XYZ file of C-alpha atoms in Angstrom:
324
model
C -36.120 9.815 44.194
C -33.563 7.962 41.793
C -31.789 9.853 39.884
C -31.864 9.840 36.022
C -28.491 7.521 35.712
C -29.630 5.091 38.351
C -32.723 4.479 36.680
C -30.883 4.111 33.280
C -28.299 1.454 34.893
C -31.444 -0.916 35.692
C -32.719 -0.618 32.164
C -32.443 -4.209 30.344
C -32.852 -4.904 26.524
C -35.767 -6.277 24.993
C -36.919 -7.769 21.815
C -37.624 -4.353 20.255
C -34.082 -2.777 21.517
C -31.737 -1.112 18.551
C -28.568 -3.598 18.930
C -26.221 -0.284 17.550
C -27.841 1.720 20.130
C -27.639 -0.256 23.122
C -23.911 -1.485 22.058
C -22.644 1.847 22.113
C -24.890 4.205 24.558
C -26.573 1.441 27.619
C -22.458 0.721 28.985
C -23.717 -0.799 32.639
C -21.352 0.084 35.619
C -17.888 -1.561 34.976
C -16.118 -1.036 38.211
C -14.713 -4.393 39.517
C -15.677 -6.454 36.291
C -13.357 -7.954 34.267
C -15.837 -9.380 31.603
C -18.393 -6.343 31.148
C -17.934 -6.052 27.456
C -18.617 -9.730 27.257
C -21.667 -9.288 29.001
C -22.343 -6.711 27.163
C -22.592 -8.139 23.900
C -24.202 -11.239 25.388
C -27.320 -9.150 26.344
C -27.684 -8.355 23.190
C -27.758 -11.561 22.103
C -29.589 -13.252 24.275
C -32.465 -10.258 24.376
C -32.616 -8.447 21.243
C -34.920 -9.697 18.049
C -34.802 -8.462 14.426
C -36.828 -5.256 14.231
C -40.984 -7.075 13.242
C -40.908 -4.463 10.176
C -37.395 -5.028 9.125
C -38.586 -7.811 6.724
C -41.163 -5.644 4.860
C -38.772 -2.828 4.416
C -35.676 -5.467 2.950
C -38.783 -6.758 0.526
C -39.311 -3.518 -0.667
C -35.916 -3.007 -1.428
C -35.302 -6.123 -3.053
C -38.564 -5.424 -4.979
C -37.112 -1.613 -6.546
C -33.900 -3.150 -6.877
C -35.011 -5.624 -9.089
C -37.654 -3.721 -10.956
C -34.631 -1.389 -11.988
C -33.610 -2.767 -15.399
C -30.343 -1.506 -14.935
C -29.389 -3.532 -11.919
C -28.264 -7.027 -11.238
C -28.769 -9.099 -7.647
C -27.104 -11.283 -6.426
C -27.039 -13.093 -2.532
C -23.768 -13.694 -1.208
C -23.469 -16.139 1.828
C -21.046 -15.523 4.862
C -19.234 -19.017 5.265
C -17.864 -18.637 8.688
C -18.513 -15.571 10.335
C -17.678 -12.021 9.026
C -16.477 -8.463 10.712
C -17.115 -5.527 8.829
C -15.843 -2.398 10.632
C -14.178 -4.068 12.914
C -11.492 -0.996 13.775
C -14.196 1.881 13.838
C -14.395 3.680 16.475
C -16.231 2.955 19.076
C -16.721 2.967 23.472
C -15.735 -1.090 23.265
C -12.448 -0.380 21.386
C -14.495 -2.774 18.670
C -17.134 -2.484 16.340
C -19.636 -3.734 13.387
C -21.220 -2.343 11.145
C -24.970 -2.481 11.643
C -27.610 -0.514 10.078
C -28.354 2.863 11.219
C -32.453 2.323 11.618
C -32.750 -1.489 12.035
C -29.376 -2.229 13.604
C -29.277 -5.487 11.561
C -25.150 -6.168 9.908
C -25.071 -4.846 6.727
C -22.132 -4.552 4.086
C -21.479 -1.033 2.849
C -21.101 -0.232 -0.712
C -18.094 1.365 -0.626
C -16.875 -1.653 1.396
C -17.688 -3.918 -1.792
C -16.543 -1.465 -4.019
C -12.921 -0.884 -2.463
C -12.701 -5.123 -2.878
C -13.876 -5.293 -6.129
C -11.641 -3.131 -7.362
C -8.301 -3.891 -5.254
C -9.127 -7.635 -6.651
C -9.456 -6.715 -10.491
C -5.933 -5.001 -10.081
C -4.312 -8.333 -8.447
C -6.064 -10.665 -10.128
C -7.525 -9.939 -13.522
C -4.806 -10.946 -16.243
C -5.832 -7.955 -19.330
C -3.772 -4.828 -18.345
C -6.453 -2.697 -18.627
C -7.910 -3.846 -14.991
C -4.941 -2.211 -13.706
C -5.068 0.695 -11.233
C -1.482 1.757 -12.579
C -0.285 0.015 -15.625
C 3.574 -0.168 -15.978
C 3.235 3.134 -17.869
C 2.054 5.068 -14.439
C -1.452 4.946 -16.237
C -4.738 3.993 -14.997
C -5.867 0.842 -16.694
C -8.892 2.388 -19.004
C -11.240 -1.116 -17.305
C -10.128 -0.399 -13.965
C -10.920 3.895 -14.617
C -14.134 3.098 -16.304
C -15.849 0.555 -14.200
C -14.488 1.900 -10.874
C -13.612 5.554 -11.913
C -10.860 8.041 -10.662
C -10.254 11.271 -8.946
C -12.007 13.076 -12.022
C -15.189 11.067 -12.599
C -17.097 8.277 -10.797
C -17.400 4.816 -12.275
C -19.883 3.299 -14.844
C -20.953 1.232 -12.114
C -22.788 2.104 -8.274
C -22.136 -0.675 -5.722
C -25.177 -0.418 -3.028
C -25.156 -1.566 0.573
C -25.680 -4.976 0.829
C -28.403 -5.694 3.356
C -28.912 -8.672 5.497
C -31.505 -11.296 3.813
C -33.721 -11.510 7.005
C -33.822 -15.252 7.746
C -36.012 -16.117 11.357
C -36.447 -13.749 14.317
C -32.821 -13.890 15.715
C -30.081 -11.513 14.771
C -27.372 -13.400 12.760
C -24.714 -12.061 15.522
C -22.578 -14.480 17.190
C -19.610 -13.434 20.246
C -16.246 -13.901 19.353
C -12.956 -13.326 21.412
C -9.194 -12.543 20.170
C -6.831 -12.938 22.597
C -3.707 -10.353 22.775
C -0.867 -12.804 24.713
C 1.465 -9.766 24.615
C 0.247 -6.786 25.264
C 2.967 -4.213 26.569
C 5.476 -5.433 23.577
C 2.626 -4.480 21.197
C 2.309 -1.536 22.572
C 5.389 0.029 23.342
C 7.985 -3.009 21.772
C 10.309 -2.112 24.568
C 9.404 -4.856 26.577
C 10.365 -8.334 25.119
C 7.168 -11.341 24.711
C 7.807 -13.754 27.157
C 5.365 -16.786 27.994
C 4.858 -15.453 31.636
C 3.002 -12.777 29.877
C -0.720 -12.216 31.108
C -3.391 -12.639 27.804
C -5.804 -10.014 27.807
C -9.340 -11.388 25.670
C -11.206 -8.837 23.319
C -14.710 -9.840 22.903
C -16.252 -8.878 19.574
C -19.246 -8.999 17.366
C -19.334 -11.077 14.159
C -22.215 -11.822 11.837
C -23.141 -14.523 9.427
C -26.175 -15.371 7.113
C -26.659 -14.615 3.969
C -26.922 -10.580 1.937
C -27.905 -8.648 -1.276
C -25.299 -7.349 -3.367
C -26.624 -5.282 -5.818
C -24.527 -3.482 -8.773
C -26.640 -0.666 -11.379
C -24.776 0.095 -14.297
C -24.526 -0.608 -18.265
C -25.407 -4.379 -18.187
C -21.558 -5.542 -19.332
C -20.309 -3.545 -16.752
C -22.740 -5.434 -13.776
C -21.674 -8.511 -14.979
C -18.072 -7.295 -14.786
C -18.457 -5.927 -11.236
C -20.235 -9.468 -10.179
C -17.566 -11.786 -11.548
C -15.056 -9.494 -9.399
C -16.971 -9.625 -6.484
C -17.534 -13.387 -6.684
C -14.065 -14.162 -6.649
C -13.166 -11.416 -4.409
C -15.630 -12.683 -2.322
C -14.532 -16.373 -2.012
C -10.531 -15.659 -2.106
C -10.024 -12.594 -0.117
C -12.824 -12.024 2.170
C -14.280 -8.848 2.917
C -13.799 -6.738 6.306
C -11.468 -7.599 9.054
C -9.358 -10.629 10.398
C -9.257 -11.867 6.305
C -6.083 -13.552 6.920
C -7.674 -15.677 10.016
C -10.925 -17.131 7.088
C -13.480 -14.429 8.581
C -15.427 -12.677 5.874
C -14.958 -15.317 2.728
C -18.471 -15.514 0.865
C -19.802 -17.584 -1.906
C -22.048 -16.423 -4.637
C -23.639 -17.966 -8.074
C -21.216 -19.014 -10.833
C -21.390 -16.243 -13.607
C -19.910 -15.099 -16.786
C -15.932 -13.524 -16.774
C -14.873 -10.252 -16.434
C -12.657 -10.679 -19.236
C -14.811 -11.989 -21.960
C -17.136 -8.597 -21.509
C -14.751 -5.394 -20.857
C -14.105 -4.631 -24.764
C -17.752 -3.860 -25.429
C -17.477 -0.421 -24.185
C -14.186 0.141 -25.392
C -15.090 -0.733 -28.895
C -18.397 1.371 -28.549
C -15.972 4.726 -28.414
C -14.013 3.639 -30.610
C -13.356 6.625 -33.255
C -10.903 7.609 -35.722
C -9.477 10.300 -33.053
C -8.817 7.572 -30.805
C -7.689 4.683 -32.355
C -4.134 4.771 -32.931
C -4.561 4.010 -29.136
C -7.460 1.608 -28.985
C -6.848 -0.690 -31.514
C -3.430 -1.938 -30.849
C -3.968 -1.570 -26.588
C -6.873 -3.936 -27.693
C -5.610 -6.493 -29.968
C -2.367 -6.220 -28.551
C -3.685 -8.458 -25.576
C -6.192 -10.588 -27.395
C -5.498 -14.041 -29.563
C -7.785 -16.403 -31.365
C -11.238 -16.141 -32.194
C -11.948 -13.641 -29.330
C -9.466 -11.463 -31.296
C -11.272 -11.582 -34.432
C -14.768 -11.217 -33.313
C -13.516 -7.731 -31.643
C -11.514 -6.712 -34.287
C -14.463 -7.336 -37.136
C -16.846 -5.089 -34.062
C -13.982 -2.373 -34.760
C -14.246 -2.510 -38.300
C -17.884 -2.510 -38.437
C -17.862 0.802 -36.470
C -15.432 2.114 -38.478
C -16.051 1.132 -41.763
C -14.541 -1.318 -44.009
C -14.285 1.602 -46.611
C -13.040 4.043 -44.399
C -10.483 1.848 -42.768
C -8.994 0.731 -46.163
C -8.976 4.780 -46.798
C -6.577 4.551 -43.947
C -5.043 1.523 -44.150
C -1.030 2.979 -44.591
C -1.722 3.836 -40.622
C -0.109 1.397 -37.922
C -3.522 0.690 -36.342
C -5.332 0.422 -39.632
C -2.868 -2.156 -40.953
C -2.990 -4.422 -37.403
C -6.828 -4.146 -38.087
C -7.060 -5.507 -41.189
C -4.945 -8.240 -40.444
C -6.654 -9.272 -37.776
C -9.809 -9.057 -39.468
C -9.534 -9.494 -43.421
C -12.458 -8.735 -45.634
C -14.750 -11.743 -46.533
C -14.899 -13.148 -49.988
């Protein structure tokens, strides 16, 4: 009789085979080949077929995602090809994420979220989208739509699933080539062009995906805006730097015409000797006086005139003198 691994070893992969699972558990027998983990990944192309109840399942999550009056949708469309967990670990020293029951690529929430909010620090002008001001302070934006080590963020960033799009897997084989392998890896040995390049087959994906953001509505719109300029600058996952990952979404609203809402909403008399001028300090023109007329009318007119020998209650007033 055969034994149990010889059987296994003449096991192929069929239409209804779990590409995570047979990436990382069905290795064949590698003695003598050079190419096995591009043949590896080629089976899986060539054999495997999206899961036949994978699209119900993504329509009833799109379906409770948008019944959720909360949350905002969005598709986001690979324009290249894309790596997302790229350095995890893994038997074929590289990896993708792929989801745990359909083994489709996915993106993973925290994967957006960790973007989004690396981007609003670089890129955002207000000082508020900060993740340390030049004070060594949070930026209160950056704290309240992405959160810190004391609370979570106003906003959740879900997985973004795979839009399901034919029967074929959007996975495609790619290869980076490593020309100098023993100066990489110990440095003591000089590159030199006599150097043999070793190839490092990998899995990318492509298509088009969900993103999904629940959260007070000013906020989602916030989080979008990020993420659709995160998206189409930086790229998301590995190899950025080489084009993989970049995405395009939907033109929107910006970021910075909606983060005061919020702010103004807490606005009290405890706290604004620091919200008012952190606020108008950084605004100019009419956007400055509609927010500074929202601050008085959640004040008061009466009671800010009560107070109107303070600092903040003077620069408010200014900026927003009574009608006549």
């Amino acid at each position: 009789m055969s034994s149990r691994r010889e059987i296994l070893t003449e096991l192929q992969p069929t239409a209804s085979t779990h590409a995570g699972v047979w990436l990382e558990t069905a290795l064949p027998d590698v003695a003598g080949k050079d190419s096995f983990k591009q043949d590896h990944i080629l089976e899986i192309l060539k054999n495997v077929r999206i899961p036949g109840d994978y699209p119900r399942f993504f329509a009833r999550w799109r379906s409770s995602l948008e019944g959720m009056a909360d949350t905002r949708t969005a598709e986001a469309r690979v324009s290249g090809r894309m790596v997302v967990g790229l350095g995890a670990e893994a038997v074929l020293e590289t990896s993708i994420s792929l989801h745990r029951t359909y083994g489709v690529p996915y993106i993973p929430g925290s994967a957006l979220k960790g973007l989004a909010a690396a981007a609003a620090h670089k890129r955002l002008e207000h000082e508020e989208w900060r993740k340390v001001k030049a004070d060594g302070a949070m930026g209160e934006s950056h704290r309240i739509l992405f959160g810190d080590h004391e609370s979570g963020g106003y906003v959740t960033f879900h997985d973004a699933l795979w839009i399901p799009e034919g029967d074929k897997l959007p996975l495609d084989l790619d290869v980076m080539t490593v020309h100098h392998a023993d100066y990489y890896q110990s440095g003591g040995v000089p590159p030199a062009d006599w150097d043999n390049p070793t190839p490092v087959p990998f899995l990318t994906a492509r298509g088009k995906y969900l993103l999904a953001v629940t959260g007070p509505e000013e906020w989602t719109e916030a989080a979008l805006d990020i993420l659709r300029e995160a998206l189409k600058l930086d790229g998301i996952g590995a190899k950025t730097a080489a084009g993989y990952g970049r995405m395009s979404l939907p033109e929107g609203p910006k970021a910075e015409k909606v983060i005061w809402e919020p702010l103004v909403a807490s606005l009290n008399f405890g706290n604004a000797a620091n919200v008012v001028p952190r606020i108008l300090g950084q605004l100019k023109g009419a956007e400055r006086l509609k927010v500074a007329q929202a601050m008085v009318q959640r004040l008061g007119q009466k009671e800010v005139r009560k107070r109107q020998e303070k600092e903040w209650a003077k620069m408010l007033l200014e900026a927003a003198p009574a009608r006549t």
